[in-house]
XYZ file of C-alpha atoms in Angstrom:
731
model
C 33.281 17.556 -6.712
C 32.291 16.708 -3.449
C 29.057 16.980 -2.381
C 28.333 19.653 0.677
C 25.331 18.189 2.978
C 25.932 19.992 6.327
C 28.822 22.338 6.565
C 30.690 22.566 9.363
C 30.306 25.672 10.400
C 31.552 29.012 13.011
C 29.333 30.726 16.242
C 28.719 33.325 16.588
C 28.287 34.738 20.647
C 24.671 36.433 21.182
C 24.741 38.493 24.221
C 20.805 40.088 24.046
C 18.467 37.897 24.053
C 16.295 37.691 20.575
C 12.061 37.489 20.503
C 11.414 35.009 17.862
C 8.004 34.581 15.529
C 7.575 31.515 13.612
C 4.831 31.439 11.839
C 3.477 28.067 11.119
C 4.363 24.815 12.175
C 5.252 23.340 9.043
C 8.122 20.568 8.577
C 10.207 23.373 8.027
C 9.948 25.663 10.614
C 9.027 22.661 13.748
C 13.216 21.462 12.436
C 14.520 25.119 12.784
C 12.794 25.728 16.018
C 14.099 21.982 17.155
C 17.546 22.559 15.395
C 18.562 26.015 17.233
C 16.464 24.813 20.430
C 19.267 22.362 20.520
C 21.308 24.401 21.868
C 22.423 23.925 25.902
C 21.993 26.744 26.484
C 19.449 28.591 23.720
C 17.356 30.775 25.754
C 20.438 33.055 26.627
C 19.434 34.206 23.346
C 16.573 33.338 21.745
C 12.441 33.650 23.086
C 10.923 31.357 20.331
C 6.980 31.688 19.708
C 5.007 29.696 16.975
C 1.660 31.271 16.158
C -0.615 28.446 14.644
C -3.585 29.148 12.915
C -5.849 26.509 13.951
C -5.315 23.836 16.425
C -2.246 21.228 14.982
C 1.096 21.701 13.741
C 2.219 20.165 10.745
C 0.773 22.047 7.521
C 1.188 19.508 4.786
C 1.742 16.199 6.576
C -0.797 16.163 9.503
C -2.635 14.604 10.490
C -5.394 14.055 12.320
C -7.637 11.428 15.188
C -11.872 11.309 14.094
C -12.162 10.566 18.232
C -16.340 10.029 17.191
C -15.045 6.572 14.572
C -13.303 4.016 15.936
C -9.740 7.586 16.410
C -9.635 6.258 12.981
C -6.474 8.203 11.388
C -6.903 10.955 8.197
C -4.330 12.415 6.848
C -4.122 14.469 4.191
C -2.567 12.008 1.832
C 0.041 9.197 1.697
C 2.972 10.362 3.683
C 6.394 7.953 2.599
C 9.982 8.087 4.403
C 12.233 6.930 1.562
C 15.885 5.746 3.414
C 17.856 8.846 1.685
C 16.149 11.353 4.487
C 19.446 11.924 5.947
C 18.085 14.828 8.145
C 14.663 13.887 8.083
C 16.003 11.135 10.329
C 18.550 12.515 12.108
C 16.807 15.453 13.505
C 13.901 12.600 14.508
C 16.323 9.932 15.474
C 17.755 12.596 17.846
C 14.700 14.618 19.228
C 13.114 10.447 20.552
C 16.126 10.146 21.744
C 15.264 12.963 23.586
C 12.442 12.499 24.582
C 13.132 8.671 25.852
C 9.432 7.394 25.996
C 8.806 4.365 29.053
C 9.714 1.388 27.111
C 6.555 0.289 27.810
C 5.015 3.172 25.920
C 4.006 3.058 22.233
C 6.418 3.981 19.966
C 8.904 4.681 22.315
C 11.942 4.972 20.102
C 12.350 5.718 16.470
C 12.762 1.844 15.319
C 8.975 1.832 17.113
C 7.649 4.824 14.920
C 9.098 3.905 11.081
C 9.583 0.282 10.249
C 11.504 -0.383 6.657
C 9.403 -1.811 4.095
C 11.073 -3.779 1.708
C 8.913 -3.768 -0.601
C 7.769 -1.260 -3.094
C 5.892 -1.601 -6.990
C 4.901 -0.074 -9.779
C 2.207 -1.008 -12.247
C 1.219 -0.798 -16.124
C -1.191 -0.886 -18.705
C 0.395 -3.721 -20.665
C -1.469 -4.677 -23.569
C -4.695 -2.799 -22.245
C -4.016 -5.143 -19.783
C -3.078 -3.917 -16.414
C -0.275 -5.845 -14.064
C 1.997 -5.111 -10.875
C 5.450 -4.586 -11.057
C 7.151 -5.944 -7.630
C 9.935 -3.872 -6.437
C 11.930 -6.323 -3.074
C 14.888 -4.410 -2.570
C 16.853 -6.518 0.656
C 18.480 -4.777 3.237
C 20.721 -2.246 2.511
C 24.060 -1.435 4.848
C 24.362 1.227 7.310
C 22.416 3.415 9.924
C 19.262 5.278 8.752
C 19.901 9.512 9.228
C 23.868 7.933 9.481
C 26.438 7.941 7.626
C 25.455 10.624 4.928
C 29.002 11.210 2.992
C 29.374 13.651 0.359
C 30.149 11.458 -2.873
C 31.136 12.675 -6.420
C 28.319 11.811 -9.521
C 30.114 10.103 -11.425
C 30.427 7.429 -8.209
C 26.502 7.742 -8.155
C 26.695 6.626 -11.697
C 28.782 3.468 -10.951
C 27.195 2.930 -8.160
C 23.332 2.451 -10.237
C 25.078 0.445 -12.655
C 26.680 -1.859 -10.361
C 22.893 -2.199 -8.369
C 22.227 -3.944 -12.508
C 25.052 -6.242 -12.239
C 24.919 -7.203 -9.424
C 22.988 -10.734 -10.172
C 25.634 -10.753 -12.767
C 28.091 -13.801 -10.554
C 25.164 -15.672 -9.402
C 23.874 -18.418 -10.472
C 20.794 -18.656 -12.569
C 17.545 -19.611 -10.816
C 13.864 -20.305 -11.764
C 12.368 -16.390 -12.509
C 10.310 -15.767 -9.531
C 7.176 -14.056 -10.199
C 8.031 -10.836 -7.736
C 11.748 -11.023 -9.648
C 12.495 -7.049 -9.401
C 14.856 -6.497 -12.454
C 17.726 -6.497 -11.300
C 18.044 -9.932 -11.768
C 17.606 -9.303 -15.952
C 21.328 -10.505 -15.932
C 20.736 -14.235 -14.744
C 17.263 -14.740 -17.098
C 16.619 -12.447 -19.445
C 18.219 -15.571 -22.376
C 15.140 -17.189 -21.108
C 12.117 -14.027 -22.163
C 14.312 -13.906 -25.487
C 15.763 -17.563 -26.682
C 14.333 -16.577 -29.906
C 15.808 -13.254 -30.639
C 19.874 -14.135 -29.736
C 22.124 -16.112 -28.530
C 23.726 -16.150 -25.090
C 27.042 -14.313 -26.005
C 25.684 -11.432 -26.834
C 24.332 -11.104 -23.904
C 26.935 -11.901 -22.244
C 29.424 -9.156 -24.236
C 26.510 -6.583 -22.540
C 27.389 -7.389 -19.189
C 31.023 -7.225 -20.102
C 30.940 -4.285 -21.209
C 28.817 -3.028 -18.247
C 31.562 -4.153 -15.740
C 33.774 -2.398 -17.762
C 31.152 1.137 -18.131
C 31.080 0.203 -13.549
C 35.236 -0.092 -13.750
C 35.838 2.966 -15.151
C 32.874 5.298 -13.231
C 35.093 4.879 -10.399
C 38.843 5.277 -11.985
C 37.109 8.550 -13.269
C 36.931 10.219 -9.243
C 40.471 9.433 -9.124
C 40.881 10.606 -12.343
C 44.084 13.374 -12.378
C 45.173 14.173 -15.303
C 41.997 15.504 -17.563
C 43.342 14.175 -20.908
C 43.338 10.586 -20.003
C 40.116 11.208 -18.062
C 38.394 12.785 -20.591
C 39.522 9.890 -23.294
C 37.913 6.823 -20.516
C 34.229 9.281 -19.709
C 34.694 9.170 -23.881
C 34.926 5.505 -23.490
C 32.487 4.467 -21.751
C 30.231 6.964 -23.517
C 30.952 4.844 -26.513
C 30.892 1.054 -23.970
C 27.501 2.516 -23.363
C 26.047 3.567 -26.111
C 27.049 -0.124 -27.579
C 25.383 -1.686 -25.101
C 21.882 0.292 -25.293
C 22.442 -0.486 -29.047
C 22.233 -4.108 -28.978
C 19.476 -4.096 -27.035
C 17.711 -1.498 -28.514
C 18.103 -4.556 -31.697
C 17.148 -7.369 -29.827
C 13.907 -6.029 -26.962
C 12.467 -3.232 -28.507
C 10.285 -5.453 -30.407
C 9.859 -8.698 -27.926
C 8.753 -6.013 -25.829
C 5.479 -4.990 -26.733
C 5.231 -8.354 -26.998
C 6.384 -9.791 -23.358
C 5.558 -7.496 -19.632
C 8.570 -9.008 -17.987
C 10.625 -8.670 -21.808
C 9.385 -4.750 -21.656
C 10.504 -4.044 -17.667
C 13.399 -5.554 -18.496
C 14.494 -3.607 -21.780
C 13.482 -0.326 -20.266
C 14.605 -0.184 -17.111
C 18.499 -0.940 -18.843
C 17.141 1.439 -21.793
C 16.170 4.007 -18.585
C 19.551 3.460 -16.921
C 21.944 4.239 -19.671
C 20.390 6.972 -20.987
C 20.764 8.834 -18.022
C 24.282 7.398 -17.917
C 24.951 9.164 -21.571
C 23.369 12.171 -21.082
C 25.417 12.580 -18.043
C 28.601 11.968 -19.271
C 27.679 13.382 -23.173
C 26.315 15.924 -21.489
C 29.136 16.940 -18.928
C 26.338 17.485 -16.531
C 29.165 16.263 -13.870
C 30.914 19.440 -13.576
C 30.099 21.565 -10.645
C 26.529 23.814 -12.030
C 26.302 21.729 -15.117
C 22.641 20.139 -13.034
C 21.392 23.625 -13.292
C 21.595 24.030 -16.619
C 19.434 21.949 -17.752
C 16.439 22.766 -16.021
C 14.731 24.446 -18.481
C 14.275 21.020 -19.815
C 11.381 18.313 -18.796
C 13.082 15.427 -17.459
C 10.774 13.169 -20.396
C 12.121 15.691 -22.390
C 16.528 15.370 -21.831
C 15.917 12.279 -22.379
C 14.934 11.755 -24.951
C 16.533 14.146 -26.652
C 19.925 12.089 -25.304
C 17.549 8.883 -27.666
C 15.538 7.028 -25.309
C 13.251 4.445 -26.279
C 9.696 6.319 -26.750
C 8.488 2.269 -24.348
C 10.678 3.748 -21.488
C 9.702 7.294 -21.545
C 5.956 6.353 -21.835
C 5.497 3.129 -19.203
C 5.870 2.962 -15.999
C 9.117 3.608 -14.127
C 8.469 7.807 -15.363
C 4.374 7.828 -15.573
C 5.258 6.451 -11.380
C 8.643 9.350 -11.607
C 5.639 11.849 -12.264
C 3.250 10.516 -10.334
C 4.817 10.144 -6.867
C 6.405 14.015 -7.291
C 2.807 14.899 -8.087
C 4.448 16.386 -11.561
C 1.193 17.579 -13.460
C 0.652 20.783 -14.073
C -2.071 22.219 -12.887
C -3.167 18.973 -11.665
C -3.595 17.719 -16.035
C -2.515 14.608 -16.246
C -1.954 15.505 -19.761
C 0.966 17.437 -18.880
C 3.957 16.254 -16.683
C 6.064 18.807 -16.261
C 9.453 18.185 -13.866
C 12.802 19.802 -14.050
C 15.924 17.541 -15.916
C 18.034 18.597 -13.415
C 16.126 19.027 -9.872
C 15.349 15.047 -10.750
C 18.641 13.821 -11.142
C 20.056 15.279 -7.974
C 17.484 13.869 -6.119
C 17.347 11.189 -8.221
C 21.188 10.033 -8.044
C 20.795 11.141 -3.621
C 18.926 8.832 -3.522
C 21.312 5.564 -5.059
C 23.854 6.794 -2.911
C 22.741 8.186 0.415
C 19.781 5.345 1.294
C 20.235 3.222 4.125
C 18.536 0.489 5.563
C 15.817 -0.019 3.652
C 14.491 2.410 0.743
C 11.485 2.678 1.963
C 10.044 3.880 5.874
C 6.443 2.891 7.118
C 5.069 4.868 9.832
C 3.804 3.216 12.660
C 0.719 5.948 13.255
C -0.298 8.895 11.248
C 2.067 11.777 10.939
C 0.928 14.390 12.683
C 1.088 11.261 15.929
C 4.832 9.561 14.223
C 6.409 13.133 13.914
C 4.545 16.640 15.076
C 3.141 14.556 17.563
C 7.119 13.991 19.548
C 8.324 17.008 18.346
C 5.129 19.364 20.132
C 6.032 17.558 23.093
C 9.691 17.299 23.325
C 9.665 21.295 22.546
C 7.134 22.114 24.684
C 9.119 20.436 27.168
C 12.895 22.355 26.062
C 10.183 25.901 26.863
C 8.972 27.009 23.486
C 6.077 28.857 23.254
C 2.952 27.696 21.312
C 0.234 30.435 20.377
C -3.308 28.331 18.187
C -5.330 29.349 16.918
C -3.921 32.344 15.978
C -4.366 33.202 11.487
C -1.711 34.766 9.549
C -3.850 37.906 7.555
C -0.632 40.514 6.931
C 2.498 39.985 6.974
C 3.528 43.613 6.671
C 6.401 45.264 5.245
C 7.905 49.273 4.944
C 11.063 50.896 3.695
C 12.653 52.493 6.842
C 15.934 54.208 6.060
C 17.202 52.473 3.408
C 16.243 48.770 4.835
C 13.070 46.725 4.198
C 11.687 45.237 7.503
C 8.856 43.761 8.801
C 6.913 46.187 10.888
C 4.252 44.524 11.510
C 1.897 40.801 11.873
C -1.932 41.010 11.249
C -3.733 38.027 13.122
C -6.327 36.446 14.033
C -7.190 35.270 17.330
C -10.246 32.511 16.121
C -11.565 31.402 19.555
C -11.254 32.811 23.365
C -10.463 29.831 25.097
C -12.305 29.278 28.182
C -9.969 30.698 30.725
C -8.109 33.682 28.984
C -4.703 33.369 28.525
C -4.596 29.571 29.419
C -2.746 27.822 26.637
C -4.207 25.042 24.764
C -3.885 21.558 24.855
C -3.888 20.005 21.090
C -3.154 16.394 21.644
C -5.181 13.454 23.356
C -4.334 9.605 23.987
C -5.386 6.965 21.072
C -4.011 3.274 22.850
C -1.832 5.118 24.387
C -0.170 6.633 22.655
C -0.534 11.211 21.856
C -2.305 11.992 19.250
C -4.162 15.272 17.105
C -7.489 14.779 16.895
C -9.314 16.079 13.234
C -10.787 18.783 14.625
C -9.934 21.192 17.837
C -10.824 19.851 21.673
C -14.047 21.694 22.236
C -14.354 21.470 25.418
C -11.114 24.114 26.070
C -13.138 26.814 24.047
C -15.677 29.370 25.248
C -18.649 27.413 25.131
C -20.351 29.389 23.132
C -18.937 29.974 20.738
C -17.906 26.004 20.576
C -21.356 25.221 20.293
C -20.976 28.358 17.698
C -18.484 26.554 15.142
C -20.311 22.767 15.527
C -22.977 24.624 14.564
C -22.203 26.277 11.380
C -19.168 23.133 10.498
C -17.305 25.692 10.830
C -13.499 24.221 9.197
C -10.159 26.704 11.059
C -7.312 25.678 8.651
C -10.085 26.863 5.734
C -9.005 29.709 3.321
C -12.052 30.169 2.831
C -14.160 29.936 5.933
C -16.614 32.533 6.849
C -15.809 32.316 10.437
C -15.204 36.199 10.628
C -18.761 36.338 9.505
C -19.793 34.998 12.552
C -17.438 35.613 15.589
C -15.920 39.295 15.836
C -11.920 37.731 16.054
C -10.165 39.023 18.206
C -6.698 41.133 16.451
C -3.557 40.259 17.191
C -1.082 42.331 16.531
C 2.928 41.872 16.724
C 5.453 44.946 16.103
C 8.543 45.265 15.491
C 11.083 45.287 18.337
C 8.239 44.791 21.191
C 7.169 41.457 19.518
C 9.876 39.806 17.538
C 13.543 41.070 16.072
C 12.537 38.600 13.137
C 11.097 36.734 11.950
C 10.356 33.438 10.740
C 7.805 32.533 7.669
C 7.307 28.583 7.440
C 3.852 29.576 5.577
C 3.723 28.034 2.487
C 4.419 29.468 -0.914
C 0.872 29.666 -2.019
C -0.270 31.431 0.622
C 1.846 34.856 0.251
C -0.144 36.232 -2.573
C -2.207 36.454 0.417
C -0.326 37.017 3.655
C 2.019 38.985 2.135
C 1.404 41.824 -0.688
C 3.184 44.060 0.611
C 6.645 42.958 0.238
C 5.786 42.318 -2.768
C 4.765 45.134 -3.421
C 8.704 46.621 -2.196
C 10.725 42.656 -3.529
C 10.128 42.141 -7.349
C 12.520 39.222 -6.899
C 10.265 37.958 -4.302
C 7.140 38.501 -6.657
C 8.572 36.789 -9.092
C 9.339 33.519 -6.277
C 5.510 33.884 -4.611
C 3.688 34.602 -8.252
C 5.917 32.568 -10.529
C 6.899 29.366 -8.608
C 4.107 26.041 -9.592
C 1.958 24.480 -7.440
C -0.751 21.790 -7.469
C -4.284 20.720 -5.397
C -3.472 17.241 -4.297
C -6.340 14.238 -2.634
C -6.905 11.682 -0.636
C -9.036 8.799 -0.283
C -9.026 6.075 2.600
C -10.568 3.317 2.906
C -11.391 0.851 5.830
C -13.129 -3.006 5.346
C -14.298 -6.114 6.393
C -12.116 -8.595 4.139
C -8.053 -9.076 3.790
C -6.119 -8.907 0.482
C -6.283 -12.578 -0.046
C -10.272 -11.579 0.160
C -10.708 -8.386 -2.239
C -8.422 -10.490 -4.887
C -4.788 -8.705 -4.823
C -3.275 -10.621 -7.167
C 1.130 -10.584 -5.717
C -0.888 -12.074 -1.956
C 1.477 -14.373 0.020
C 0.799 -15.476 2.705
C 2.832 -13.123 5.306
C 4.549 -10.155 2.781
C 4.755 -6.976 3.855
C 2.002 -4.995 3.575
C 1.492 -4.155 -0.337
C 2.301 -0.770 -1.707
C 2.525 1.004 -5.527
C 3.319 4.555 -5.764
C 2.407 5.531 -8.678
C 0.330 3.411 -11.528
C -0.088 5.048 -15.282
C -1.435 8.522 -15.849
C -4.055 8.810 -13.466
C -5.242 11.296 -10.485
C -5.106 8.352 -7.604
C -2.198 6.704 -8.704
C -1.155 5.520 -5.614
C -2.243 3.112 -3.127
C -0.305 2.187 0.099
C -2.318 -0.956 2.344
C -1.766 0.211 5.670
C -3.445 -2.539 7.830
C -1.390 -2.437 10.241
C -2.912 0.369 11.466
C -5.713 -1.293 13.115
C -3.635 -1.600 16.128
C -3.202 2.424 16.221
C -7.198 2.721 15.435
C -9.992 2.394 18.953
C -11.483 -0.764 16.887
C -12.832 -3.788 19.100
C -10.522 -6.688 18.874
C -11.489 -9.635 17.739
C -15.074 -7.379 16.198
C -15.753 -8.958 12.721
C -16.755 -5.684 11.471
C -13.423 -4.682 12.451
C -11.356 -3.849 9.705
C -9.057 -6.434 7.924
C -7.964 -3.876 4.959
C -6.720 -0.066 5.305
C -6.005 1.883 2.884
C -4.989 4.921 1.369
C -5.035 5.758 -2.431
C -4.113 9.803 -3.089
C -2.932 11.526 -6.254
C -3.129 15.470 -8.206
C -6.869 16.742 -8.189
C -7.383 19.740 -10.605
C -11.076 21.565 -9.074
C -12.712 24.217 -10.400
C -11.673 27.769 -10.597
C -11.221 29.449 -6.355
C -13.975 32.101 -5.849
C -13.031 35.023 -3.831
C -12.944 33.984 -0.163
C -14.661 33.720 2.357
C -16.911 31.181 0.636
C -17.704 28.517 2.578
C -19.165 26.215 -0.428
C -16.028 25.424 -2.025
C -14.542 23.347 0.140
C -17.950 21.555 0.545
C -17.938 21.468 -3.693
C -14.469 20.390 -4.375
C -14.398 17.287 -1.547
C -17.768 16.333 -3.562
C -15.780 16.326 -6.894
C -13.712 14.204 -5.181
C -15.916 12.072 -4.092
C -17.244 11.221 -7.098
C -13.963 10.322 -8.444
C -13.728 8.373 -6.098
C -16.975 6.298 -6.868
C -15.439 5.744 -10.291
C -12.726 4.484 -9.531
C -14.120 1.866 -7.019
C -16.642 0.554 -9.300
C -14.721 0.502 -12.991
C -10.393 0.800 -12.133
C -9.301 -0.473 -8.882
C -10.251 -3.562 -9.845
C -6.797 -4.920 -10.628
C -5.632 -4.697 -7.275
C -8.896 -6.090 -5.551
C -10.405 -8.274 -8.322
C -13.314 -10.031 -6.389
C -14.245 -6.830 -4.917
C -14.779 -5.107 -8.051
C -14.810 -7.429 -10.821
C -16.337 -6.045 -13.574
C -16.772 -2.094 -14.163
C -19.777 0.110 -12.555
C -19.834 -3.281 -9.436
C -18.392 -3.319 -6.064
C -18.864 -4.854 -3.267
C -19.989 -2.113 -1.190
C -20.419 -4.572 1.382
C -17.033 -4.677 2.563
C -16.167 -1.301 3.828
C -16.197 -1.169 7.283
C -19.559 1.432 8.638
C -22.238 1.565 10.674
C -24.982 -1.457 9.847
C -27.905 1.143 8.331
C -25.899 2.474 5.968
C -26.195 0.051 2.535
C -24.757 0.032 -0.900
C -23.158 3.321 -2.128
C -23.757 4.784 0.917
C -21.536 3.351 2.789
C -18.663 4.895 1.096
C -19.385 8.128 3.041
C -18.255 6.407 6.410
C -14.609 6.560 3.993
C -12.834 9.554 4.134
C -11.684 11.280 0.838
C -10.191 15.550 0.887
C -9.667 17.862 -1.676
C -6.005 19.493 -0.389
C -7.445 22.481 -1.898
C -5.736 25.724 0.822
C -2.978 27.656 -0.469
C -0.760 26.120 1.982
C -2.082 22.426 1.410
C -0.597 22.385 -2.005
C 1.977 20.762 -3.005
C 5.031 22.988 -4.042
C 6.756 21.620 -7.401
C 9.614 21.660 -9.826
C 7.564 22.375 -13.071
C 10.971 23.268 -15.838
C 12.482 26.809 -15.280
C 11.378 27.619 -11.486
C 14.527 26.854 -9.037
C 15.491 30.402 -10.635
C 12.795 31.731 -8.909
C 13.324 30.189 -5.587
C 14.720 32.480 -3.228
C 17.662 30.804 0.020
C 16.088 31.720 3.638
C 17.756 34.694 4.350
C 17.152 36.030 0.261
C 13.990 37.420 1.408
C 14.988 40.926 0.970
C 13.593 42.016 4.330
C 16.154 42.463 6.922
C 14.110 41.069 9.912
C 12.798 38.099 7.971
C 13.726 34.299 7.013
C 11.572 32.253 4.396
C 11.858 28.798 5.010
C 9.775 25.410 3.463
C 9.903 22.757 0.726
C 9.688 25.640 -2.239
C 12.818 27.796 -0.497
C 16.416 27.159 -2.963
C 17.683 24.673 -0.178
C 19.600 22.641 -3.807
C 17.525 19.938 -2.725
C 14.404 22.484 -4.309
C 11.829 19.037 -4.102
C 8.561 19.001 -2.372
C 9.601 16.105 0.291
C 10.283 16.106 4.015
C 13.489 15.728 3.589
C 13.362 18.985 1.728
C 11.509 20.770 3.784
C 13.859 19.574 7.073
C 17.064 21.160 5.072
C 15.370 24.298 4.249
C 14.217 23.842 8.247
C 18.306 23.878 9.239
C 19.625 26.446 7.243
C 17.074 29.069 8.293
C 18.042 27.715 11.951
C 22.384 27.968 10.305
C 20.547 31.900 9.105
C 19.729 32.901 12.774
C 22.576 32.367 14.454
C 24.327 33.975 11.986
C 26.436 31.483 11.088
C 26.973 29.922 7.398
C 24.911 27.532 5.363
C 25.895 25.230 2.594
C 23.770 24.887 0.178
C 21.709 21.115 -1.223
C 24.151 20.275 -3.706
C 26.057 22.765 -4.496
C 29.499 21.770 -5.541
C 28.394 18.783 -6.685
C 24.947 18.867 -8.555
C 24.099 22.442 -9.292
């Protein structure tokens, strides 16, 4: 019962140079190319060309710089990296090390590009009043991206229990306002002294220590009878502790917010432990068997309190996973087994810090370094190449990709020249938010600007305004193998023949759930102290709330440090003192048939209307001085041109509706993991699929999941065996 993470693999000697056509430039595709070209002799084996729609790499993680407005960073949403992203950080570390930027350049190393962030928060509407729940995680041992050792699931539970006990052996200290829930042992008696004697909580502590020690013993237990007896003893202890705490705390937890947090945290962890042990989810293959249950329902079935399942822990989790079916906040939906696997891995694999902040846009920090290095290595990039159809045939009993039909969206000034996509902003290589028109044939560039064409939009009518040249890649001539890295929601439109030939591929393409998201960024000329952030402390890290109850814009990150990465005049009183990002799920109107450029405009307007309501009526618990009462916001706090007055200044901020098929977040809704296919299970001999939507074992939408997929795809290209994440433990 050990976690299979990165397998030892055998090299397959290749004698011919194979042509690889990579479609799409998101995390998975880029990781595949990075891994393949990390071999010293890769050019003797592969000829790699990556085809990208539009002018930049990144997929859902793409960001751009608004060169007309202070080089502002414009993201698809909030991108946070976590300290358990072992593969993602390992690849990034290798990229930065090899890129070897001069030390006097911005973001010259991994630790300049990513910095640990030890404070995060949840928030809750408790008794009709919003309050913030800070969670401060101290520095953790190890180095991020290194030392992800296999662990037993029982050991993971032991680590979780140990976190709860962490402060039990310390001398009690006065309860600080920002104390995290692990401090409950020392302080809970002060909050609920009217309800029980000290001996009761001390007895619970002793029992939890027995659980922790017993779980550790289980990982080395070889005698099945003794193992089963010990497991049953641990279950009894955990149920006893939960029953005791429920009897003591469930009533005061409805009246006191601190007790509420203590109780729901304990109830959550104990119930999850009880469910894992009684359900024998530590056995190989067991977690996948509960993917027919919603995590919330699974937790309830094992006795979790309604206070827990409706509280901020669960709301924050579902919000963080964008786990609302169709963007409907009344439909929380995520597979139980998938969540438990990811959660336990996070606990045991996190290194240095739980949260990591990027020190520029994700495009600047992740995709620009990858592009520069891969370009240096000799990978060919074809920007402005939009895939219209991946065509399949059946030939001699095999299913094959016979050709890939594309259009070249724009001509460059000189035929045959390469597009140079990066610009320098504050001495940092970045992607612009729009194409670099000065590299495009002038008459075509003028038409793009005049008609406000977005070359990344699925609904663009550019094909009706400009006769885009056809580009057809043919099997055995232009490629030997295809890596399809375009996200799953695009498959019905670009791969109808694949769906027709392979019912399993069709079931995946049509059955996996995706959801539109929305993002909002605001620049303000007052800092969070003036705005009234209630948790403000001098010198604190920029705050964030990764989930605050069930509402559309349910995540917030203050990223004011990024002002130094944008082109604001130093000392200018009108330059930003606060930069804040928000994001969440979005329920768009029914989509029309493409092309229809009015649709993305109408959906952006819908997001903007929601943003206005949010600023006027719901952001006050973050910034009470800016939003002192419902219906009032101090619009003068927004950074905007002087001639923009009142709420018009909102128009100078940035928001987007991520509605394109390639932008939609891939969910892990109940029963969908069984629809996912492995990278080499597309059913077509010369096609590998990659993305956070394939069966990689992690099976959730995040950078780590996409990276794992990319590594698996690279191994499949090389003819090597590859392991599915967690297949011998959590699957």
